Amino acid sequence: MVWDTSSVFKSLRWKLQFFYSALLATVILSSGSIFYYQVWRSTFTEVDRRLETAALYLDVTLRSFPPPIQQGIEATLMPPPPLRPDGTAPPPPRPRRSKEQFLEELRLPQELNIPGINNPRDQPYFMVMTANDMLLKKEYLPQGYSEEDSLAKKFYPKPTLIMLKNNLREVRMIGPGGTKIIAGKSLEYEIVRMRYIAIQFTLVGIVFLVFGVGVSFAIASRMVRPITQMSATAELLSEKDLGKRLNINQIDSELAGLAEVLNRLFSRLDASFSRQRQFTADASHELRTPLTVIRSASELALSQPRSPEEYQETIEVSLKAAERMTNLVNGLLALARLDSSNADFHLQQINLSDLVGESVSLLGAIASEKQISLVSDLHSVQIFGNPESLSRMIDNLITNAILYNKPGGKVFITLSRSDNKAVLEIKDTGVGISEEHLPFIFERFYRVDKARSRLSGGSGLGLAICKGVIEKHNGTITVQSILGEGTTFQIQLPIWKDSN
Amino acid sequence: MRILVVEDEPDLLRTLAKALREKGYAVDEATDGSEGLSCAAISRYDAIVLDMMMPVMDGTQFLAKFRKLYKAPVLILSARDTVANRIDGLNLGADDYLTKPFSMAELFARLQALIRRSLGTRDNIITIRGVTINFGSKLVSVGRRKVELTAKEFSIIELLVLKKNRVMSRSDIYEHVYDANEDSMSNLVDVHISNIRKKLEVDIIETRRGLGYIISV
């Protein structure tokens, strides 16, 4: 596998994972260190405290030694006992222990032993010497303890902690009569124990870290999963299958918003693609039908010798089909132009009433042929628009009003100005459009009466083109119709302002 | 053979009907599905040529209703040319699918094949007692001699051969060979039969007195 480092650094999941792991490691390391330090400190403080106590104990004990013996140690240490008021000597002191007996019995009390240590070598030792370095008593001195090295170091009146080589901790002080008191302890046991605790801490820390990394991996995966799912779903979507949607219920709330946005996008795409597919299918059908007529009629005509009349009929049929195809292709081109950019859609200031007036006079002949009268009431309104496409749109609507009218019917064409809008109304007294068709009449290839509009050579695109033209001018077109009474189209276009 | 053409485009309907008549079929015309169903209720058809996109009742609705009542093979003519459209059409109970625009020759060949299959004959050429009938080229020969038959005469012998061993009454023959467009008398059938017998010089058509005609094998 090729390990692409850049993708790892860009991966949200790995970033999350790294962040979690680093955070966890820091927490474990710092808390472990603090805890270890506390244990370490309490251990050695305890040792120091006991050693100090031991030194003071030895000091106090040596002080309690009676003067004769003290004198044996240091003659001038204690003054002679004062005489009684009656001049008699004080009663003789209690029978005393000998110096040897005292030293024999001199030892550290059990209480000063560190609990939990069985080996006496690891318990405190002590050494007591006279001021002139004569050994009085030593006990439990560790192996290889060099008395010379120890005596070479200074003694202080107060208990003083020092560290000797071989991990020896000692409290040294000057006791009564200049005696030198040493209470010490080998720290080997504590050091080994701390090392053991450190290993335990490390192992526990590693276990926690591994567990934590595992958990963070799971969490990171869980957080990244909806994103992965979304991209997988989006991946599955194609032009042919836009039906899939993201399941919002399974996604965390922050991402659910994104999922909803994506779902809406998918829906819009789906609708757009299916409109496109429908349009393509319809356009193909509309183009194939006249083509089929031409081909079939021609094949039939050529299959055997025919009379001139038959040939003429074939040519007429073919011509009609060709005209239909021409209309359709023109319509498709007009739509394509409306769909494309504004580059070839030149706008200029025009008087809409001129355009409508031209259309009315142009279509007057067709109207009177069908015994339909055009009634127009036009007020001058300046707009900013493309005259060719607007003329075609007006022609189309008036032609529809004439074609779908009743004999003797009327078409009312009014143009007025209301607020900032030019309002063009084309009202006929024709057959009307039933309510079920009304919402769809502006759709491409939608036909209210399929048979009839095909006979009249309609492409099914006229109203779609009209709507496209009006929307290109930022206008609106609405329709109202009552079956059997007539239809009214109302167009609103923004008027021309000099400030523009 | 009697064929119903259901097609909303009037020029195409007229052209198809004329072409099929010239090939010797009796053709009835319908401009939408409901008209087609009315025709099917009156006459028995050997095949239906059906457009899919029509006003009032489209091909899909027509097929759904037609298939419940009749067995005649249906050939769909449609401008929809995707594989899914073809599959949909065939699933609805159509027997064949032809995309517009089509070649007339292909339409004839497919129709012929549909009719033969629906009558249980697979071969395009059948020989009965020395008389060879080629349904594809619409030619009849006795031995090596070509026999010139008119379209009507051919369609009569075609009917009798395809429905061999079955007695066809004059009205059966009339119904299969003449459409509503022609004004004809049933005794014309007898005239055609006698012309066929003369041209073939081999009498493979037997007369069952009072019943009709039969080609038995």
PDB file of C-alpha atoms in Angstrom, chain A residues 278 281-282 284-286 288-289 291-293 295-297 299-300 303-304 306 310 313 317 320-321 324 450-451 454-455, chain B residues 7-12 14-16 18-20 22 51 53-56 78-81 99-105:
ATOM      1  CA  GLN A 278     -38.870  14.344 -20.363  1.00  0.00           C
ATOM      2  CA  ALA A 281     -38.094  12.358 -24.986  1.00  0.00           C
ATOM      3  CA  ASP A 282     -40.839  14.767 -26.016  1.00  0.00           C
ATOM      4  CA  SER A 284     -37.515  13.292 -29.973  1.00  0.00           C
ATOM      5  CA  HIS A 285     -41.126  12.164 -30.280  1.00  0.00           C
ATOM      6  CA  GLU A 286     -42.184  15.434 -31.873  1.00  0.00           C
ATOM      7  CA  ARG A 288     -39.743  11.576 -35.170  1.00  0.00           C
ATOM      8  CA  THR A 289     -43.441  11.767 -35.911  1.00  0.00           C
ATOM      9  CA  LEU A 291     -40.088  12.292 -40.050  1.00  0.00           C
ATOM     10  CA  THR A 292     -42.008   9.021 -39.960  1.00  0.00           C
ATOM     11  CA  VAL A 293     -44.755  10.546 -42.054  1.00  0.00           C
ATOM     12  CA  ARG A 295     -40.436   8.409 -44.800  1.00  0.00           C
ATOM     13  CA  SER A 296     -43.535   6.212 -44.884  1.00  0.00           C
ATOM     14  CA  ALA A 297     -45.310   8.343 -47.469  1.00  0.00           C
ATOM     15  CA  GLU A 299     -41.611   4.680 -49.390  1.00  0.00           C
ATOM     16  CA  LEU A 300     -45.229   4.029 -50.242  1.00  0.00           C
ATOM     17  CA  SER A 303     -43.160   1.137 -54.051  1.00  0.00           C
ATOM     18  CA  GLN A 304     -44.998   1.107 -57.405  1.00  0.00           C
ATOM     19  CA  ARG A 306     -48.383   6.071 -59.202  1.00  0.00           C
ATOM     20  CA  GLU A 310     -50.966  10.294 -55.765  1.00  0.00           C
ATOM     21  CA  GLU A 313     -50.623  13.955 -52.287  1.00  0.00           C
ATOM     22  CA  VAL A 317     -48.108  15.293 -46.885  1.00  0.00           C
ATOM     23  CA  LYS A 320     -46.820  19.549 -44.186  1.00  0.00           C
ATOM     24  CA  ALA A 321     -44.600  17.312 -42.087  1.00  0.00           C
ATOM     25  CA  ARG A 324     -44.144  20.980 -38.684  1.00  0.00           C
ATOM     26  CA  LYS A 450     -53.380  17.068 -28.499  1.00  0.00           C
ATOM     27  CA  ALA A 451     -55.189  16.225 -31.687  1.00  0.00           C
ATOM     28  CA  ARG A 454     -51.184  18.977 -33.959  1.00  0.00           C
ATOM     29  CA  LEU A 455     -53.602  19.597 -36.813  1.00  0.00           C
TER      30      LEU A 455
ATOM     31  CA  GLU B   7     -52.413   5.993 -34.900  1.00  0.00           C
ATOM     32  CA  ASP B   8     -53.293   9.595 -34.050  1.00  0.00           C
ATOM     33  CA  GLU B   9     -51.223  11.284 -36.753  1.00  0.00           C
ATOM     34  CA  PRO B  10     -53.721  11.376 -39.661  1.00  0.00           C
ATOM     35  CA  ASP B  11     -51.165  11.490 -42.483  1.00  0.00           C
ATOM     36  CA  LEU B  12     -49.251   8.559 -41.085  1.00  0.00           C
ATOM     37  CA  ARG B  14     -53.567   7.142 -44.071  1.00  0.00           C
ATOM     38  CA  THR B  15     -50.145   6.218 -45.447  1.00  0.00           C
ATOM     39  CA  LEU B  16     -49.893   3.049 -43.362  1.00  0.00           C
ATOM     40  CA  LYS B  18     -52.787   2.514 -47.951  1.00  0.00           C
ATOM     41  CA  ALA B  19     -49.458   0.679 -47.913  1.00  0.00           C
ATOM     42  CA  LEU B  20     -50.913  -2.306 -46.073  1.00  0.00           C
ATOM     43  CA  GLU B  22     -51.571  -2.508 -51.380  1.00  0.00           C
ATOM     44  CA  ASP B  51     -48.984   3.933 -31.773  1.00  0.00           C
ATOM     45  CA  MET B  53     -48.558   8.391 -27.702  1.00  0.00           C
ATOM     46  CA  MET B  54     -52.132   9.289 -28.542  1.00  0.00           C
ATOM     47  CA  PRO B  55     -54.768  11.603 -27.134  1.00  0.00           C
ATOM     48  CA  VAL B  56     -57.915  10.359 -25.339  1.00  0.00           C
ATOM     49  CA  SER B  78     -43.312   4.391 -31.036  1.00  0.00           C
ATOM     50  CA  ALA B  79     -41.088   7.415 -31.152  1.00  0.00           C
ATOM     51  CA  ARG B  80     -39.727   6.374 -27.769  1.00  0.00           C
ATOM     52  CA  ASP B  81     -36.599   4.459 -28.522  1.00  0.00           C
ATOM     53  CA  THR B  99     -39.159   2.624 -33.431  1.00  0.00           C
ATOM     54  CA  LYS B 100     -40.255   5.576 -35.544  1.00  0.00           C
ATOM     55  CA  PRO B 101     -39.165   6.365 -38.149  1.00  0.00           C
ATOM     56  CA  PHE B 102     -39.204   2.852 -39.556  1.00  0.00           C
ATOM     57  CA  SER B 103     -38.781   1.213 -42.916  1.00  0.00           C
ATOM     58  CA  MET B 104     -42.029  -0.006 -44.472  1.00  0.00           C
ATOM     59  CA  ALA B 105     -40.309  -3.211 -45.575  1.00  0.00           C
TER      60      ALA B 105
END
